[in-house]
Short mmCIF file of C-alpha atoms in Angstrom, two decimals:
data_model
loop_
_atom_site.label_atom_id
_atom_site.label_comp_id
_atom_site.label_asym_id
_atom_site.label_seq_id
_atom_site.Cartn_x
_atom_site.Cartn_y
_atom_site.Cartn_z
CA UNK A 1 0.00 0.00 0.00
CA UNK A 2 1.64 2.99 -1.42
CA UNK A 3 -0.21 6.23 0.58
CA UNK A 4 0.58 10.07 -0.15
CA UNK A 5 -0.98 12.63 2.09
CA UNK A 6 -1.95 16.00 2.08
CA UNK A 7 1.10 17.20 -0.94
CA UNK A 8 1.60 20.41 -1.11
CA UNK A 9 4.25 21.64 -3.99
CA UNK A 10 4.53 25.57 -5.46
CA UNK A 11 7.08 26.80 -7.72
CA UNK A 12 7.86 30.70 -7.18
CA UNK A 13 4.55 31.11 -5.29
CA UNK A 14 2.34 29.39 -7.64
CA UNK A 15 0.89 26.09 -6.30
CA UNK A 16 0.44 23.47 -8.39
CA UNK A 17 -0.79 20.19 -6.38
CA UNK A 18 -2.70 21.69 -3.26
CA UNK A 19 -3.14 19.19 -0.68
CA UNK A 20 -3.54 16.38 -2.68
CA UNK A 21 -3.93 12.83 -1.54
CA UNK A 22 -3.32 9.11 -3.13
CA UNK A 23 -3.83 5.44 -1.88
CA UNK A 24 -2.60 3.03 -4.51
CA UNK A 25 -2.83 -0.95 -2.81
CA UNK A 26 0.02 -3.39 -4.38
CA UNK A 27 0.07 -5.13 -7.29
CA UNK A 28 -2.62 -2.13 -8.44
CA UNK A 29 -1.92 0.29 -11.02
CA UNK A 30 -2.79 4.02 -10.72
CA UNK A 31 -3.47 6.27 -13.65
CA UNK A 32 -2.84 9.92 -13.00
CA UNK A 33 -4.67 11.70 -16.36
CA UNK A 34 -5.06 15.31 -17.05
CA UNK A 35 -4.21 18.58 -19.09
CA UNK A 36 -0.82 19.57 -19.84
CA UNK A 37 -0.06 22.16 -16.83
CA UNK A 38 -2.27 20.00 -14.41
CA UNK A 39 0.83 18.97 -12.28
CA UNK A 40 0.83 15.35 -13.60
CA UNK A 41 4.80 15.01 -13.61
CA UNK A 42 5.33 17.78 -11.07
CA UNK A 43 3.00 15.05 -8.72
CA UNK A 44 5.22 12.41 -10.28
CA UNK A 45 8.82 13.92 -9.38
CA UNK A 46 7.49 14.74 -5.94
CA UNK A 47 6.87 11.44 -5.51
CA UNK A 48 10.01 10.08 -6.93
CA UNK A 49 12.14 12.62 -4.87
CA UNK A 50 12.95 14.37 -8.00
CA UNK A 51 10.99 17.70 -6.68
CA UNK A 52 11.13 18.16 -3.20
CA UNK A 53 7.46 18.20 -1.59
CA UNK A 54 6.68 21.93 0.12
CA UNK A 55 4.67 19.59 2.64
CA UNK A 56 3.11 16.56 2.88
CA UNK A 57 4.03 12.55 3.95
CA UNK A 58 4.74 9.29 1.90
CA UNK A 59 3.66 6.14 3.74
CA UNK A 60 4.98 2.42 2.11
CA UNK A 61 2.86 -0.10 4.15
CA UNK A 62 2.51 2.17 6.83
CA UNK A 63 5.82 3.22 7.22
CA UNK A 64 6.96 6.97 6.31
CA UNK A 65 9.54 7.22 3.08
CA UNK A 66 11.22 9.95 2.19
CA UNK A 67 11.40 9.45 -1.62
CA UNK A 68 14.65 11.99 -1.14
CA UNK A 69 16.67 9.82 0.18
CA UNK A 70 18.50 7.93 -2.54
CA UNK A 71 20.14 4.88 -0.14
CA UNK A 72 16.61 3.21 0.14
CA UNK A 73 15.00 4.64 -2.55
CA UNK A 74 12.56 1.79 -3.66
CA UNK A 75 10.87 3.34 -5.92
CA UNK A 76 12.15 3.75 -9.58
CA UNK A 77 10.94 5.62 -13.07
CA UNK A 78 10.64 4.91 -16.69
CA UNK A 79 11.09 8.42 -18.02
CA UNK A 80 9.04 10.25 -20.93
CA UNK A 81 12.00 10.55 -22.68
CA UNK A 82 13.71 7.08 -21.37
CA UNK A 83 17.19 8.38 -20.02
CA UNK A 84 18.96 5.50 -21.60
CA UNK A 85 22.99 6.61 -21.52
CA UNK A 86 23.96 6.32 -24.91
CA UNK A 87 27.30 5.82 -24.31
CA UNK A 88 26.89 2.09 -22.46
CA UNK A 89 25.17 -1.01 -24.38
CA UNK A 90 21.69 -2.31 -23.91
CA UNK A 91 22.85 -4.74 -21.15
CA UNK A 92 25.12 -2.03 -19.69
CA UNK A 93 22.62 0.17 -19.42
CA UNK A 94 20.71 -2.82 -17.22
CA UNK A 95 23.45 -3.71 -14.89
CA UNK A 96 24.94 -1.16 -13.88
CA UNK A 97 23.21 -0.02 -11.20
CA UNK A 98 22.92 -3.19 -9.73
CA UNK A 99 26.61 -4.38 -9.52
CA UNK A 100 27.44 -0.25 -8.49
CA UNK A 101 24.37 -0.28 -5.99
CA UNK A 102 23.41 -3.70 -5.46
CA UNK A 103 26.55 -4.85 -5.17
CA UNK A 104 26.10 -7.41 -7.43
CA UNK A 105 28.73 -9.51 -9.08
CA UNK A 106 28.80 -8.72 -12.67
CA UNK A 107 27.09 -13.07 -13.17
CA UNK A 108 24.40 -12.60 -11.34
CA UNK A 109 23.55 -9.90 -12.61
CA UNK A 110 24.01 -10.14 -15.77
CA UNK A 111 21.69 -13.65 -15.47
CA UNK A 112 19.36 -11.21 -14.11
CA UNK A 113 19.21 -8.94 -16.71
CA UNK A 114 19.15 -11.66 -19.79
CA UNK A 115 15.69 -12.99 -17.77
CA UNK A 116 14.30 -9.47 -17.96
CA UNK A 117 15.32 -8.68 -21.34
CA UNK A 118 14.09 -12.26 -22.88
CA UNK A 119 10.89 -11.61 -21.39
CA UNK A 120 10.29 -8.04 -22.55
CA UNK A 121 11.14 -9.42 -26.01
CA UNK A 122 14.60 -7.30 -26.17
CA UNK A 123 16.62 -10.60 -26.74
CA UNK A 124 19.65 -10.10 -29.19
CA UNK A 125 19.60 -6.29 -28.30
CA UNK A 126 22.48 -6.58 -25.89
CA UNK A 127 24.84 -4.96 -27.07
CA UNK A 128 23.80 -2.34 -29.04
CA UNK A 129 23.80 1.03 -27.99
CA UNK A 130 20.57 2.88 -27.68
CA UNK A 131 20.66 5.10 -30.67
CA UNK A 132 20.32 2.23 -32.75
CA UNK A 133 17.05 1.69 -31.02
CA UNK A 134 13.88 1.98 -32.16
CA UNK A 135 11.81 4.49 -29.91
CA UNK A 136 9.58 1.06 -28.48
CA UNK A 137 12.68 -0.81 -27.66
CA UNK A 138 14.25 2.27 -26.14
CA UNK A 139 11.28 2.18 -23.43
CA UNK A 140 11.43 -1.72 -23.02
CA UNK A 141 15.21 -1.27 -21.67
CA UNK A 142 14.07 1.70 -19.63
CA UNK A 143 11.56 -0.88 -18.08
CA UNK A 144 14.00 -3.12 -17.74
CA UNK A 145 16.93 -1.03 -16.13
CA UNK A 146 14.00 -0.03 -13.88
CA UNK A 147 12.96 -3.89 -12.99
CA UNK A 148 16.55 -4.73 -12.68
CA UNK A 149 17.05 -2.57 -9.22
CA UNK A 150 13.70 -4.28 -7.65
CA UNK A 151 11.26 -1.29 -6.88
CA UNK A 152 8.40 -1.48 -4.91
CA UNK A 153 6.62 1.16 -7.03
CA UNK A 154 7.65 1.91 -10.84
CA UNK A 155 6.07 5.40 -12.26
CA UNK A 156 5.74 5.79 -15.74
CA UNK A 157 5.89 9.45 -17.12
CA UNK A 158 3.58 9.89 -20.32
CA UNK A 159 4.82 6.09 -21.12
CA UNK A 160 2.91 6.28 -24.66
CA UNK A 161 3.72 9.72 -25.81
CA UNK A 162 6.67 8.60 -28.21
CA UNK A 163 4.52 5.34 -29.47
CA UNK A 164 2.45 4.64 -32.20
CA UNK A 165 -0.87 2.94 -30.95
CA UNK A 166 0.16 -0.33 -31.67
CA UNK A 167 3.52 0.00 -29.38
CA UNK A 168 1.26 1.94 -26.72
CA UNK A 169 -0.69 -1.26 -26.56
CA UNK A 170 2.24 -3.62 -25.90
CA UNK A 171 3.83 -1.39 -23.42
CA UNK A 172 0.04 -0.97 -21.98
CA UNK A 173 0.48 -5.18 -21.77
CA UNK A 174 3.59 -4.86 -20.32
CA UNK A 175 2.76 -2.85 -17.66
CA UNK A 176 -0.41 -5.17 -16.90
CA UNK A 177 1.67 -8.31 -16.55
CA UNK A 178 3.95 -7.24 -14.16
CA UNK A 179 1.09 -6.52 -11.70
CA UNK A 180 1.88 -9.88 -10.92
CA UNK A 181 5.34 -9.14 -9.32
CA UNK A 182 3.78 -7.32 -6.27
CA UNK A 183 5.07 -4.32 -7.64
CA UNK A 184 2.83 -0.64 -7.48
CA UNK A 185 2.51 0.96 -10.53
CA UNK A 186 1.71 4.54 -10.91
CA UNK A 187 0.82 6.07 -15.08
CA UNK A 188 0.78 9.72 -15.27
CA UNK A 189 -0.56 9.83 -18.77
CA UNK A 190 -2.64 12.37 -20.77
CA UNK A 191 -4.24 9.46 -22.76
CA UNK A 192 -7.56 8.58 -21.19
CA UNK A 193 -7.72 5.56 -23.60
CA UNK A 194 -4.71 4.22 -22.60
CA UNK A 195 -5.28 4.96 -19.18
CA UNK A 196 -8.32 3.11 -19.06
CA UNK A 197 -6.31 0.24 -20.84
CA UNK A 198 -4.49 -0.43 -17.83
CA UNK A 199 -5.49 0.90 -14.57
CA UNK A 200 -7.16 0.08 -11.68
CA UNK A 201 -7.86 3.28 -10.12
CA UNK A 202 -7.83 6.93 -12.28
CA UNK A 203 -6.68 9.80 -10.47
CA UNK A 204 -7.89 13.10 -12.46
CA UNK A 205 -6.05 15.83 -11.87
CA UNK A 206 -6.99 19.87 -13.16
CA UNK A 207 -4.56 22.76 -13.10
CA UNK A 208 -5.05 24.34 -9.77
CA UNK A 209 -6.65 27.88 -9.66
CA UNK A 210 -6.43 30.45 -6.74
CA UNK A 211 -9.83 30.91 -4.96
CA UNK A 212 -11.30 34.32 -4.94
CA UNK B 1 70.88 20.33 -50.19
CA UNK B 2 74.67 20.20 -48.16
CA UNK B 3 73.35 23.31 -46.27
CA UNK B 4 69.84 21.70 -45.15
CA UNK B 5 72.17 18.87 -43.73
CA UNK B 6 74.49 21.14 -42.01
CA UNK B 7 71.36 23.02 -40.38
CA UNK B 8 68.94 20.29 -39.54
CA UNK B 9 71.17 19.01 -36.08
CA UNK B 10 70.15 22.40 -34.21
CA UNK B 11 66.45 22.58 -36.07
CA UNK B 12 65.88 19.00 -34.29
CA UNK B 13 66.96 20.08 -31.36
CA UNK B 14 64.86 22.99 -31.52
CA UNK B 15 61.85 20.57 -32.14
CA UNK B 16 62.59 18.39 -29.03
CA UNK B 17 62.35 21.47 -27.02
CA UNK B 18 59.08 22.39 -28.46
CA UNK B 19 57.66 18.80 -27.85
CA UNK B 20 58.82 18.48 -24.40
CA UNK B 21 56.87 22.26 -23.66
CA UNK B 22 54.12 20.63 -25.82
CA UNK B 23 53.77 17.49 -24.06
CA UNK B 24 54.07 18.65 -20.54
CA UNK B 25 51.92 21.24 -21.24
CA UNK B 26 49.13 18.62 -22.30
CA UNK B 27 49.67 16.33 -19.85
CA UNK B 28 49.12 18.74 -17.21
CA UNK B 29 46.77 21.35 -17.99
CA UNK B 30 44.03 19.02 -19.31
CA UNK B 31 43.10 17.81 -15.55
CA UNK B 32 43.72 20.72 -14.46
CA UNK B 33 41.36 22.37 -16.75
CA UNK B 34 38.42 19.44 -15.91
CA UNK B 35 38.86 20.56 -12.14
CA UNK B 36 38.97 24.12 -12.91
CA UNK B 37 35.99 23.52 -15.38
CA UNK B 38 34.20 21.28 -12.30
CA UNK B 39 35.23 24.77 -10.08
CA UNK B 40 33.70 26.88 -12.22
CA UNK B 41 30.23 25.14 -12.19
CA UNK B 42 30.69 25.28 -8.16
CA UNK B 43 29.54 27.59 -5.55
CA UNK B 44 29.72 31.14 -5.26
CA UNK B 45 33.07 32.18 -4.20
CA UNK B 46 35.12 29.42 -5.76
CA UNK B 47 33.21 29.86 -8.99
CA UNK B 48 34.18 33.86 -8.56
CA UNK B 49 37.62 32.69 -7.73
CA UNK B 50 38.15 30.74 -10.57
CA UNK B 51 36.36 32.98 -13.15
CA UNK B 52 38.38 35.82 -12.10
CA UNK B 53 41.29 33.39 -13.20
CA UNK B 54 40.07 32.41 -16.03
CA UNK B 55 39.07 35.82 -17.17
CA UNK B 56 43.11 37.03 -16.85
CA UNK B 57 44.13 33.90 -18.24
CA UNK B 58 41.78 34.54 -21.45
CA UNK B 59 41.66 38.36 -21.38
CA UNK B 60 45.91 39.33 -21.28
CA UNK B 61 48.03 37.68 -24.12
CA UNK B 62 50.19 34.31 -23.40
CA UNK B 63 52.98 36.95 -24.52
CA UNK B 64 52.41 38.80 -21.49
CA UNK B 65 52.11 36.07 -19.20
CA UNK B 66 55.47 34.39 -20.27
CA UNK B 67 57.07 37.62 -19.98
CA UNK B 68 55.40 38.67 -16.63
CA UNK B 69 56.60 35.06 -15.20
CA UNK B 70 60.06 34.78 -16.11
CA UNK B 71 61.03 38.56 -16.20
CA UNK B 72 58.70 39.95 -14.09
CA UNK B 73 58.15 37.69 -11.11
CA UNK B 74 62.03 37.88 -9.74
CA UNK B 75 61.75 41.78 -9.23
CA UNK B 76 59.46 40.26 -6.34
CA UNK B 77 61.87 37.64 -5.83
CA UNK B 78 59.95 34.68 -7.00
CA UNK B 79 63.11 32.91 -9.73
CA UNK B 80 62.01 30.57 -11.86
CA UNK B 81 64.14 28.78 -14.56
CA UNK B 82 63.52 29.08 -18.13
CA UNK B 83 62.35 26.10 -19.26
CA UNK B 84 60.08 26.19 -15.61
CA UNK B 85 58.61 29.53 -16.11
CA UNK B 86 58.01 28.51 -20.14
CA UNK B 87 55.61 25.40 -18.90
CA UNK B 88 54.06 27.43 -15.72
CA UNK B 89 52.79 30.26 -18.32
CA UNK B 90 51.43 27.55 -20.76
CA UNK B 91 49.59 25.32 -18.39
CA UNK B 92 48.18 28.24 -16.32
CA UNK B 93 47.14 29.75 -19.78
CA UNK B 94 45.96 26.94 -21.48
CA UNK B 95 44.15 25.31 -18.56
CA UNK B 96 41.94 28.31 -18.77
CA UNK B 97 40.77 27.65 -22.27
CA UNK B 98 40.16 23.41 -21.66
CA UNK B 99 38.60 24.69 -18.03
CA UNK B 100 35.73 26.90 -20.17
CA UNK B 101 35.73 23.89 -22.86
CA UNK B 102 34.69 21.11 -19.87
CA UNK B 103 32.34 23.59 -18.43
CA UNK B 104 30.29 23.74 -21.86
CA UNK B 105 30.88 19.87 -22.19
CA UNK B 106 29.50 19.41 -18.67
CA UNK B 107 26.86 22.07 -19.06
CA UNK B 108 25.56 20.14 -22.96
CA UNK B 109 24.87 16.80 -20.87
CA UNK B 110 20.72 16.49 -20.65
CA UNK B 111 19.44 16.75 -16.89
CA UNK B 112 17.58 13.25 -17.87
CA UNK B 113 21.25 11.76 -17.57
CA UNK B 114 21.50 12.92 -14.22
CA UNK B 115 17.56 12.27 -13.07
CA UNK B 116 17.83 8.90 -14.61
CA UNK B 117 20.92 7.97 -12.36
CA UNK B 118 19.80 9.26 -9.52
CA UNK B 119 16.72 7.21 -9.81
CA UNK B 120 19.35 3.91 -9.91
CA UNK B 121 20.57 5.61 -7.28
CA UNK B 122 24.29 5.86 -8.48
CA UNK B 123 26.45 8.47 -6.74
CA UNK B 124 27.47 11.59 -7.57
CA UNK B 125 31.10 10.02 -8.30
CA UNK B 126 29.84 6.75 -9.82
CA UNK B 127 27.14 9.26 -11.99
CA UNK B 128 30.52 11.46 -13.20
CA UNK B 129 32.82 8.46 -13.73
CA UNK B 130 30.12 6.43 -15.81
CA UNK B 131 27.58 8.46 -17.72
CA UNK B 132 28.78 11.99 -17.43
CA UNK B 133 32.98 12.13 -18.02
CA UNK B 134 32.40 9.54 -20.66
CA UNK B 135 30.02 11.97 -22.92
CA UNK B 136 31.63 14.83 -22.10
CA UNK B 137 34.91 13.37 -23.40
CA UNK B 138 33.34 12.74 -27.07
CA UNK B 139 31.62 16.25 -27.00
CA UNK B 140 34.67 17.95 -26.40
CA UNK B 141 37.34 16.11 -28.35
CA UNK B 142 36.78 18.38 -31.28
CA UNK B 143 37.49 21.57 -29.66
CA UNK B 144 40.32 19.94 -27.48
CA UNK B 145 41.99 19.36 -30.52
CA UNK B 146 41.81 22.50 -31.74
CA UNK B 147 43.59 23.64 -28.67
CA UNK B 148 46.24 21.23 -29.06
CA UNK B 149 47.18 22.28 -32.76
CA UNK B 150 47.19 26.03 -31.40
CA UNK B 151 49.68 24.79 -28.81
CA UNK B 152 52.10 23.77 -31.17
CA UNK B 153 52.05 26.78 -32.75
CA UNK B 154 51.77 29.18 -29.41
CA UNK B 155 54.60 26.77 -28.23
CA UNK B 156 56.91 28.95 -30.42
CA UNK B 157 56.87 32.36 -27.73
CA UNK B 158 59.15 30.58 -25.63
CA UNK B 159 61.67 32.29 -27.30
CA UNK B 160 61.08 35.44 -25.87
CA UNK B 161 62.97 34.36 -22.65
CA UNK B 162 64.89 32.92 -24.72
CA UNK B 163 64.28 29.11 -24.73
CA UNK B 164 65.77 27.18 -28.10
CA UNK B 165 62.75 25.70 -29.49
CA UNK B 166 62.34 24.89 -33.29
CA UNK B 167 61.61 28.61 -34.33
CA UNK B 168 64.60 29.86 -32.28
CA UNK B 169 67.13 27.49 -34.00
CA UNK B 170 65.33 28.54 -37.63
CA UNK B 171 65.46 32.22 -36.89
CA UNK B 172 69.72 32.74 -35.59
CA UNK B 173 70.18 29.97 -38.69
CA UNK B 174 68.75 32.41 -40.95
CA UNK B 175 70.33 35.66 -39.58
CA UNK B 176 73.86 34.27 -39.21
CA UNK B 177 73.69 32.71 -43.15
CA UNK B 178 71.17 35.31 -44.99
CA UNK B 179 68.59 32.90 -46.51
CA UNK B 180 65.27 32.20 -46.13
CA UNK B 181 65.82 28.13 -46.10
CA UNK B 182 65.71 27.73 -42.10
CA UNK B 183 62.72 29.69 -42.29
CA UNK B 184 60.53 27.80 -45.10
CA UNK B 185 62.14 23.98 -43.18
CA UNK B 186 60.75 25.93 -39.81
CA UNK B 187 57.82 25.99 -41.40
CA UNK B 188 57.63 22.14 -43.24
CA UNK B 189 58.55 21.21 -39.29
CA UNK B 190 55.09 22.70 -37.97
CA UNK B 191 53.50 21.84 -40.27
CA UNK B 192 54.56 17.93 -39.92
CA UNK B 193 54.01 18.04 -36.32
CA UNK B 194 50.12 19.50 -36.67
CA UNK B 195 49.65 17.39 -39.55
CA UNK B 196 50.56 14.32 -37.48
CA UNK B 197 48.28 15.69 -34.35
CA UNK B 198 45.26 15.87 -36.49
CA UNK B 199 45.60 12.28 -38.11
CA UNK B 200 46.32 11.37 -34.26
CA UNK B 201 43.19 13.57 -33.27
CA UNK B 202 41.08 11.88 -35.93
CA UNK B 203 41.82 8.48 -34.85
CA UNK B 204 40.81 9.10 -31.46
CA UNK B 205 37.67 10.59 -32.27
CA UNK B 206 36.86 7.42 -34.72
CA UNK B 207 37.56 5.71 -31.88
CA UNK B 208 34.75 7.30 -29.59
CA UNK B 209 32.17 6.99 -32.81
CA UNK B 210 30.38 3.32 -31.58
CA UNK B 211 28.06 5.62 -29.44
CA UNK B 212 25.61 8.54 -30.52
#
């Protein structure tokens, strides 16, 4: 159970997400929809520690998180754009966090990484470097560099914005399948359609306007 | 063709000098341009600190600053040799212009870089070593270069305080027999030495081309 309460976040005295609250169970999968300007991603880099918060808590079954706080971070984010490093390989990309953080040896994780990569359909990818990607694949080793460092709670930022509908669907199937790793999945998304494609819950959000 | 022969000896020695003021030159005021260049992206005073340093460096001519080292410094008793004060001037001077060259190779790499490796969670070392020094190697290889071809050319003011570098030796050659031959084989040296430094330069940015 992934629980935000009462955010608060302004940027130079204009508010953007006014006491806003979430409950997301595990395993479910949270759409966050809305106009551009709502504070879709703003809410999303809040809650990935990206943004710091002006106020407001972050519970993980119960427990306060402070998504700021990189040494037990466990939550982790396939970016809009992907934020592949285009100077390391596919599998690079995928393991090096875990043998730098995880303290993994270079084996066992790689083993790791082949699993994730055969299963999201990337196989014989490995070693090519990401600009001779297509856009779709791009995302699949963002998911996978994601999956590869365990997170409790993977957020997607506008995950179908650089895919044709056909991708969008496959990446909407993605996401839906690994519901059944117990992990929390949050979609900020301005595509109702796909939205409704995969979530449990919707969470509408509206640009915020002063009172009065 | 007997008097080339009879000159060349003291031209080659000429050109070791240069190389030795070129190559220690290099060797030192690259790093020390990638920490000034990780200074000047710092915090307020050492950033004003080293831009102030930078600025004279840029702003007064490596004339100047050759002179002001080897004649002017011992009026206020601070002696350095020649050959000392020669590679002092050029690495202070030069690791000015590679400092400002880092900073815009630093300041090019996309924030998703960073974001995305702070969500794995890398450190700020592991993030620099990895992702960041990496691309801004490849982005700046270009202009490095055209540093380093300037510095074989700039290398040739040492012989205002009198150092006997390859334009030195060309120059008493041609006063003491009255032709222009030292000259013009002054000349076919440079331009061997550049010409090898950009084949040398082009191989090691084929070298960096697997990535995009």
């Amino acid at each position: 159970m992934f629980q935000v309460k009462s955010l608060n976040k302004s940027f130079q005295g204009k508010t953007i997400i006014k006491d806003m609250n979430l409950d997301v169970a595990d395993n479910e999968i949270l759409s966050i929809v809305g106009p551009s300007g709502a504070g879709k991603t703003t809410l999303l880099r809040c809650i990935t520690g990206l943004e710091k918060a002006d106020s407001g808590k972050f519970f993980l079954d119960g427990e306060e998180i402070d998504p700021t706080d990189d040494s037990k971070s466990v939550i982790g984010v396939v970016f809009q754009d992907f934020g592949l490093f285009p100077n390391l390989t596919v599998i690079e990309n995928i393991i090096l966090a875990p043998q730098l953080v995880l303290k993994k040896s270079k084996e066992e994780a790689l083993k790791e990484a082949q699993e994730l990569i055969d299963k999201l359909d990337l196989t014989g990818k490995e070693t090519l470097y990401p600009y001779q990607l297509s856009g779709g694949q791009k995302q699949r080793v963002a998911i996978v560099r994601t999956l590869a460092m365990h997170p409790k709670i993977i957020c997607y930022d506008e995950p179908t914005s650089a895919l044709d509908p056909k991708l969008s669907e496959e990446v909407g199937k993605i996401i839906l399948d690994l519901k059944k790793q117990n992990i929390t999945q949050l979609v900020v998304t301005h595509d109702v359609a796909f939205a409704n494609q995969v979530a449990d819950k919707v969470k509408e959000v509206k640009p915020f306007k002063e009172e009065g | 063709m007997q008097y080339i022969l009879e000159i060349l000896p003291s031209l080659f020695s000429g050109v070791v000098t240069t190389l030795e003021i070129f190559a220690l030159t290099i060797v030192l005021s690259i790093p020390l341009g990638i920490l000034v260049s990780l200074a000047l992206t710092g915090k307020n005073i050492i950033k004003a600190i080293f831009e102030f340093y930078v600025w004279i460096m840029r702003g007064t001519p490596l004339l100047l600053q050759l002179i002001f080292i080897f004649y002017g410094l011992p009026i206020i008793g601070i002696v350095f040799p020649r050959f000392e004060a020669a590679v002092i001037a050029f690495v202070l001077n030069y690791a000015a212009y590679f400092a400002e060259i880092f900073r815009g190779g630093f300041q090019s790499i996309p924030k998703n870089q960073f974001e995305s490796a702070k969500m794995l969670r890398l450190t700020r070392w592991q993030t620099l070593r990895k992702i960041v020094i990496p691309q801004v190697f490849k982005i700046v290889l270009p202009s490095i270069g055209n540093e380093v071809i300037n510095l074989v050319k700039d290398s040739s003011l040492v012989y205002v305080i009198g150092i006997g570098d390859l334009l030195q030796a060309g120059n008493i050659a041609t006063a003491r027999d009255v032709t222009l031959v030292p000259l013009i084989l002054v000349a076919v040296f440079y331009l061997i030495l550049t010409a090898v430094l950009t084949l040398v330069l082009r191989k090691i940015e084929q070298r960096f081309d697997y990535w995009r």
